[in-house]
Coordinates of C-alpha atoms and ligand atoms in Angstrom, one line a residue:
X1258 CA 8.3 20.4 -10.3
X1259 CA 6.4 22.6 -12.7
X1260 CA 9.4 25.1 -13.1
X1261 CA 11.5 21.6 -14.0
X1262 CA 9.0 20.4 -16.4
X1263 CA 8.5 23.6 -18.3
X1264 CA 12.7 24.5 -18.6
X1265 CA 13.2 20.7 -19.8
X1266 CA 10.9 21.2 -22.5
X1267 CA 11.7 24.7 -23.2
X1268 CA 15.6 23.1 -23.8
X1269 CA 13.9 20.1 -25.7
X1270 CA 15.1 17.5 -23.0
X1271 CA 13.0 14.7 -22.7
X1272 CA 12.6 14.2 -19.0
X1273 CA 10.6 11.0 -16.7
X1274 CA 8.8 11.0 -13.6
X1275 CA 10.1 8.7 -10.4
X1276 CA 8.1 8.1 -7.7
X1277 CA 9.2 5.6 -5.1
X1278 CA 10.8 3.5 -8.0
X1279 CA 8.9 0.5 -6.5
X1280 CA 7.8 -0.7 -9.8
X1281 CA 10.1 0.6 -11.8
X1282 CA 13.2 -1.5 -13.8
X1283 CA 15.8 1.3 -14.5
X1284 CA 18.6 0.1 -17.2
X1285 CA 22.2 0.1 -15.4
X1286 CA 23.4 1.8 -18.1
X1287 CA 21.6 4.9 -17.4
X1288 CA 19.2 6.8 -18.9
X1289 CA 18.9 9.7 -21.6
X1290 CA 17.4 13.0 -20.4
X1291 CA 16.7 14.0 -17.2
X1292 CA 14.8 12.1 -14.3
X1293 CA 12.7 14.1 -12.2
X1294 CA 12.5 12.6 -8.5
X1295 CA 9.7 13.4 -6.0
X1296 CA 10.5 12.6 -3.1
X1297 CA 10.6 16.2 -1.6
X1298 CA 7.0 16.8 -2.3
X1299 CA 5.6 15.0 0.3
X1300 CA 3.5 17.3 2.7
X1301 CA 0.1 15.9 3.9
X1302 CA -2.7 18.1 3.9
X1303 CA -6.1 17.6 6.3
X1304 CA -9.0 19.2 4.2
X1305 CA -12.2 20.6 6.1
X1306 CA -13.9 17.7 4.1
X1307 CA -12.2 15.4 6.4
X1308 CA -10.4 13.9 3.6
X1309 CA -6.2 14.2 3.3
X1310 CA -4.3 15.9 0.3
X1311 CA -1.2 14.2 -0.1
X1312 CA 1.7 15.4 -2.2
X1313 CA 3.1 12.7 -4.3
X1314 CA 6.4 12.3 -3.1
X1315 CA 4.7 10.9 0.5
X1316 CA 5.4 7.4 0.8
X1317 CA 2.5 5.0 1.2
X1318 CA 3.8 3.2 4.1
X1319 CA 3.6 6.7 6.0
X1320 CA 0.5 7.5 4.9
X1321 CA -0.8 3.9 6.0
X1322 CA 1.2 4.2 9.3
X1323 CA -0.4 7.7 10.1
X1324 CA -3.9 6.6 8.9
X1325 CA -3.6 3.7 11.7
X1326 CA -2.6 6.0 14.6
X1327 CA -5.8 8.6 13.7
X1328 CA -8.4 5.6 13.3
X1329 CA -8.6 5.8 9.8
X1330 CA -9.4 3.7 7.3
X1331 CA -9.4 2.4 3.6
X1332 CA -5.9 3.0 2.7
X1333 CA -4.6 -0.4 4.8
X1334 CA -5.3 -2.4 1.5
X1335 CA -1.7 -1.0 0.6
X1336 CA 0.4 -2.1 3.9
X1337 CA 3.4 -3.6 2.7
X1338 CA 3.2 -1.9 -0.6
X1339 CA 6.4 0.4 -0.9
X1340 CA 6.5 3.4 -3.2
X1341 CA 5.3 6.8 -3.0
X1342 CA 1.7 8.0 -3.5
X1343 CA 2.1 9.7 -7.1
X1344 CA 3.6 6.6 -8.2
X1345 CA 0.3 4.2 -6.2
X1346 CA -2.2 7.0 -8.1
X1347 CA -0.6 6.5 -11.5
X1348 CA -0.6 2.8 -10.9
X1349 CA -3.7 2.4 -9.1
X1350 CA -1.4 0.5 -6.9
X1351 CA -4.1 -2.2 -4.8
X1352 CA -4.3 -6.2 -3.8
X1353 CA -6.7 -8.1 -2.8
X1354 CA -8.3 -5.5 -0.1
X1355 CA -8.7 -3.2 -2.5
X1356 CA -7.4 0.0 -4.8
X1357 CA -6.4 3.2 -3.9
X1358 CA -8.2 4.9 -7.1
X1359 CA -11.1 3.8 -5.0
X1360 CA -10.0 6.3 -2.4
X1361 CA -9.2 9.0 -4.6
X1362 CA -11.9 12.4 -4.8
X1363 CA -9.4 14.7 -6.6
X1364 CA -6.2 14.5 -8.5
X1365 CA -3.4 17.6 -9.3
X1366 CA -1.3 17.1 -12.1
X1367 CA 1.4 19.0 -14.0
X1368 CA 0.2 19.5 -17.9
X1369 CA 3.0 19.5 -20.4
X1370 CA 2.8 23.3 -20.1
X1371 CA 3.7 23.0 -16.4
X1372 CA 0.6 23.8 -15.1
X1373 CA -1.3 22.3 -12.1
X1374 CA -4.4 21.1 -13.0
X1375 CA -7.0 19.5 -11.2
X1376 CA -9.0 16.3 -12.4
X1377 CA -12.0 14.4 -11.0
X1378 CA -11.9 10.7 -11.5
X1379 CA -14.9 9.2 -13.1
X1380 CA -15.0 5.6 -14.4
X1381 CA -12.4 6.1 -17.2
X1382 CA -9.9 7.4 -14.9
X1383 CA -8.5 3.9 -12.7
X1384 CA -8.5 0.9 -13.9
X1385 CA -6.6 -2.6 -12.7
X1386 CA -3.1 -1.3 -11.9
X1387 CA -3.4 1.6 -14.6
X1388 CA -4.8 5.2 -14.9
X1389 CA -4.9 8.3 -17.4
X1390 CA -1.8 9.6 -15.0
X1391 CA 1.9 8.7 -15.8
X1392 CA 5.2 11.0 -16.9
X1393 CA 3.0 12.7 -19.6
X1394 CA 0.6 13.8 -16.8
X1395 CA 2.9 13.4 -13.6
X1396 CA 0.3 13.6 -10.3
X1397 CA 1.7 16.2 -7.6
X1398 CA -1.3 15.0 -5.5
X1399 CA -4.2 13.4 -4.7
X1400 CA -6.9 13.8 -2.3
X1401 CA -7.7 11.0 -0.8
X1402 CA -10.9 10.2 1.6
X1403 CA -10.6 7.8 4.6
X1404 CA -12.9 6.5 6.9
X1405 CA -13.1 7.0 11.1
X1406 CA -13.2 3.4 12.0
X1407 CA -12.4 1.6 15.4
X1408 CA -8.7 1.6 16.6
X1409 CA -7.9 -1.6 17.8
X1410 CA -10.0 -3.1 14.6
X1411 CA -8.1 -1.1 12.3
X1412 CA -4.3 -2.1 13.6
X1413 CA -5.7 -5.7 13.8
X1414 CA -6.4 -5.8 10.0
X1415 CA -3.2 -3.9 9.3
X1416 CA -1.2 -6.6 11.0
X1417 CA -3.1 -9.1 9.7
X1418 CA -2.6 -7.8 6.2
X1419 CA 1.0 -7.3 6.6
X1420 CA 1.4 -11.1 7.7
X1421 CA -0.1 -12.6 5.1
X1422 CA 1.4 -10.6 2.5
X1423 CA 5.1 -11.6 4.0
X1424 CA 4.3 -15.0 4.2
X1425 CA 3.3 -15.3 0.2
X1426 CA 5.7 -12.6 -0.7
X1427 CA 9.6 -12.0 -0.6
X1428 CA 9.1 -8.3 0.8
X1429 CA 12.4 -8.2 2.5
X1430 CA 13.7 -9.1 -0.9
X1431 CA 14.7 -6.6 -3.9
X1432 CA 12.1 -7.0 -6.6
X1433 CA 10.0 -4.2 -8.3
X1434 CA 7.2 -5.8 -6.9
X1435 CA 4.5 -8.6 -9.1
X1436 CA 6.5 -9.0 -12.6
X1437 CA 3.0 -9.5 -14.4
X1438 CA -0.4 -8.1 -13.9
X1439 CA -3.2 -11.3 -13.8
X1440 CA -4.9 -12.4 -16.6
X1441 CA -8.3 -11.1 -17.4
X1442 CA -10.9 -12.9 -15.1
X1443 CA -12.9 -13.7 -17.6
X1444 CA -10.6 -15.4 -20.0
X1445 CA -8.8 -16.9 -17.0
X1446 CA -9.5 -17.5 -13.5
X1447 CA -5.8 -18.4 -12.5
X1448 CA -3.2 -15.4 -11.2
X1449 CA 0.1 -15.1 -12.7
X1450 CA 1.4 -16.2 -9.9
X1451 CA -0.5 -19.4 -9.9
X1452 CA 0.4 -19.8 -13.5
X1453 CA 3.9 -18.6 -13.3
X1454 CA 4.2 -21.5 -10.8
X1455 CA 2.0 -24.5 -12.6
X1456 CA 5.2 -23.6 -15.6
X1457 CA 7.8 -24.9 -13.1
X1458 CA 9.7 -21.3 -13.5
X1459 CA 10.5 -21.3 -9.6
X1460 CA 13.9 -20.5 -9.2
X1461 CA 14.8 -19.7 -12.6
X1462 CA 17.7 -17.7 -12.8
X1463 CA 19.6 -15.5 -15.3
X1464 CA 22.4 -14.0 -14.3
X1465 CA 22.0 -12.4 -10.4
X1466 CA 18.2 -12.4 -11.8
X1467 CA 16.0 -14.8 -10.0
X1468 CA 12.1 -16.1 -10.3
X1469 CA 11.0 -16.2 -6.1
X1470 CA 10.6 -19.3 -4.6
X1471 CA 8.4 -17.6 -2.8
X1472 CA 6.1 -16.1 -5.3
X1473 CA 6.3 -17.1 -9.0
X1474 CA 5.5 -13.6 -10.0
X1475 CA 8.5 -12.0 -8.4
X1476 CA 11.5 -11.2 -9.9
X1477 CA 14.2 -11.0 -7.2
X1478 CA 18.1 -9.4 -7.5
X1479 CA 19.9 -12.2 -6.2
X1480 CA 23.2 -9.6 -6.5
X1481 CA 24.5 -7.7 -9.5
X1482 CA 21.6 -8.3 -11.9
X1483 CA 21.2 -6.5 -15.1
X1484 CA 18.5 -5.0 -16.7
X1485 CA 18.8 -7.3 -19.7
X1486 CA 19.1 -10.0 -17.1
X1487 CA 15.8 -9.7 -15.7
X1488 CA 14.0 -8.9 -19.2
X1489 CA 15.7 -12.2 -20.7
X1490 CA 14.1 -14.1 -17.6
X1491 CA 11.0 -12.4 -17.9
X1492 CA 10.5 -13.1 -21.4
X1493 CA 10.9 -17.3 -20.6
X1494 CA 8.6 -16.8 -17.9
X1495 CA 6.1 -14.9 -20.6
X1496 CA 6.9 -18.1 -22.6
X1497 CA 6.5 -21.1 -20.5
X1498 CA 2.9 -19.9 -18.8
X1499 CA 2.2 -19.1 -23.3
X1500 CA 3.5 -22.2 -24.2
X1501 CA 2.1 -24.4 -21.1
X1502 CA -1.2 -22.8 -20.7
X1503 CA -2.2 -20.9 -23.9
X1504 CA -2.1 -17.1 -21.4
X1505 CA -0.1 -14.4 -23.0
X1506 CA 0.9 -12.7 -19.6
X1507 CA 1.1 -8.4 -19.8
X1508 CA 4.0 -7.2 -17.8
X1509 CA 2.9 -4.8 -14.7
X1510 CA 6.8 -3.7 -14.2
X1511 CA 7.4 -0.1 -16.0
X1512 CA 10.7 -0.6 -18.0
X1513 CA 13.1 2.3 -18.8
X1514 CA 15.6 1.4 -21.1
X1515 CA 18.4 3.5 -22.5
X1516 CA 17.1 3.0 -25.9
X1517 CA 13.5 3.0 -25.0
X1518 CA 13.1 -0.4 -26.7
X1519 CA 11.3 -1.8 -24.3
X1520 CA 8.9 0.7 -22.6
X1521 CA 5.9 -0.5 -24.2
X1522 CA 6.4 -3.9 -23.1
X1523 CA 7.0 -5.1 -26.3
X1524 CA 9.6 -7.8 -24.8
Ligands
LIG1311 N1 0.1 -18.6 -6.1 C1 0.7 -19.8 -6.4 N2 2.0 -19.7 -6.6 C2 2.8 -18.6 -6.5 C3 2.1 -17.4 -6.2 C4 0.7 -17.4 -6.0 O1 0.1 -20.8 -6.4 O2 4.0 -18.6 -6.7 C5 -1.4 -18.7 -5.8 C6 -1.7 -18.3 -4.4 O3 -1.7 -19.4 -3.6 C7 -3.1 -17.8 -4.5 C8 -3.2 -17.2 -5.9 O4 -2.0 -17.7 -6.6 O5 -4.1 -18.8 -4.5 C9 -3.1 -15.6 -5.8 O6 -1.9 -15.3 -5.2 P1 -1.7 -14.0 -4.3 O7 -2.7 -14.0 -3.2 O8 -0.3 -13.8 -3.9 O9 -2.2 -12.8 -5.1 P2 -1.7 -12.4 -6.5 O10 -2.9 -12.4 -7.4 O11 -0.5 -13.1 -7.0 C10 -2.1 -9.8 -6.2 C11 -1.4 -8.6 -6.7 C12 -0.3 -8.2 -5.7 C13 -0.9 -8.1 -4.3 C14 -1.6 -9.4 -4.0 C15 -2.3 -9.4 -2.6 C16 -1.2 -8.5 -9.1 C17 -0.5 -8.9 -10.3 N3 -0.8 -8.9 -8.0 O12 -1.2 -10.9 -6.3 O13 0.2 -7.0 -6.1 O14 0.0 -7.7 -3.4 O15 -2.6 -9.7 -4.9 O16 -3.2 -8.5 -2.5 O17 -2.2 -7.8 -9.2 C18 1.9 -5.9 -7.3 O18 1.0 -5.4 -8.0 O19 3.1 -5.6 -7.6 C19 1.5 -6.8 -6.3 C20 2.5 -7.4 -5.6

């Protein structure tokens, strides 16, 4: 990764990060630049700490599974979350049982100049599905601290988990995952699902784009959809729950365009 990273910007080629992709909208027409994919780094480490390194391209369903068959606990909050662990840390991928920047003690990254750093989170560095890391500051991995807990308690919850999460989600459905994060608590107690919902956009379709009937925050690829499919949809989604309720929803889904247009969310 670091020998990639510092002969892309030696040649001046702009270059992206992918982790699992879970949560990522890539434009069909392709991309400029190069894409650098991470799947190969994916060792897992046990540390004399007792806590786990694990390289960024491990995906977080493995890391979950594994957990579960050593007793260990805290990263279950994340069953049924797909993606890879570089891409959970720079997300501070979580749900309601909790965040994995919680788990987090240390953090490698590659600077610009393609060296490995390492970085200690404090209170700046997570915050609701965001962090300080990204493609400017790609993670190679974190080390992550779980907890020895009973067995037969732990797979209970993981099932448990998993079951309510299929029954309020379309996991067996492509989607990249909740379209947009919730509303600040404070200015609103409703989700964006709930919302999303309450604005009658179930089952709102442009082109092979669809809004869940499942869950009102998913986007799902009923076949053939287009990125500019699922950003038109998203943007009448963004503007029945404005309209109806007076909430100006933030997207969660990273967006890479071929003209970069859209990356900030500025849809
Ligand atoms: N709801 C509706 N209609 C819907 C969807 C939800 O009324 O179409 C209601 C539910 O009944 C519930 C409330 O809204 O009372 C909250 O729904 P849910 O429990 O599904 O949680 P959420 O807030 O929509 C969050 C995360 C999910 C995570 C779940 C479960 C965000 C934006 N979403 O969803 O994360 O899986 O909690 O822990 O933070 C993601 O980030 O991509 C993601 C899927």
């Amino acid at each position: 990764m670091a020998a990639a990273i510092r002969t892309l910007r030696a040649e001046g080629i702009a270059y992206r990060v992918l982790g699992g992709g879970a949560n990522v909208l890539v434009d069909d027409r392709g991309l400029p630049g190069a894409v650098i994919v991470t799947d190969q780094v994916s060792r897992w480490i046990r540390t004399d700490r007792g806590t786990f390194w694990v390289e960024c391209g491990h995906s977080i369903q493995m890391f979950v599974q594994r957990a579960k068959q050593q007793g260990l606990g805290g990263i279950e909050c994340l069953v049924g979350v797909p993606g890879s662990i570089g891409g959970a840390v720079a997300m501070n991928a979580g749900g309601r049982y909790g965040e994995i920047g919680a788990l987090v003690r240390r953090v490698r990254v590659l600077t610009p100049d393609g060296d490995v750093e390492e970085v200690e989170p404090d209170e700046h560095t997570f915050s609701y599905r965001s962090s300080i890391f990204g493609s400017d500051l790609p993670v190679v991995a974190a080390e992550i601290a779980l907890q020895s807990v009973e067995k037969k308690a732990l797979e209970e919850r993981v099932r448990r988990i998993l079951k309510e999460k299929g029954a309020a989600q379309p996991l067996t459905e492509p989607s990249a995952g909740c379209a947009f994060k919730n509303p600040d608590p404070e200015r609103c107690s409703e989700s964006a699902g709930r919302l999303l919902e309450r604005a009658g956009v179930k089952g709102w379709r442009v082109g092979g784009a669809e809004v869940s009937n499942k869950h009102a925050n998913f986007v799902v690829n009923r076949g053939g959809a287009r990125l500019d499919d699922v950003l038109a949809l998203l943007r009448r989604m963004r503007e029945a729950v404005a309209e109806r309720f007076g909430v100006r929803l933030e997207r969660e889904v990273k967006v890479w365009s071929r003209d970069g247009s859209d990356e900030a969310g500025a849809d």
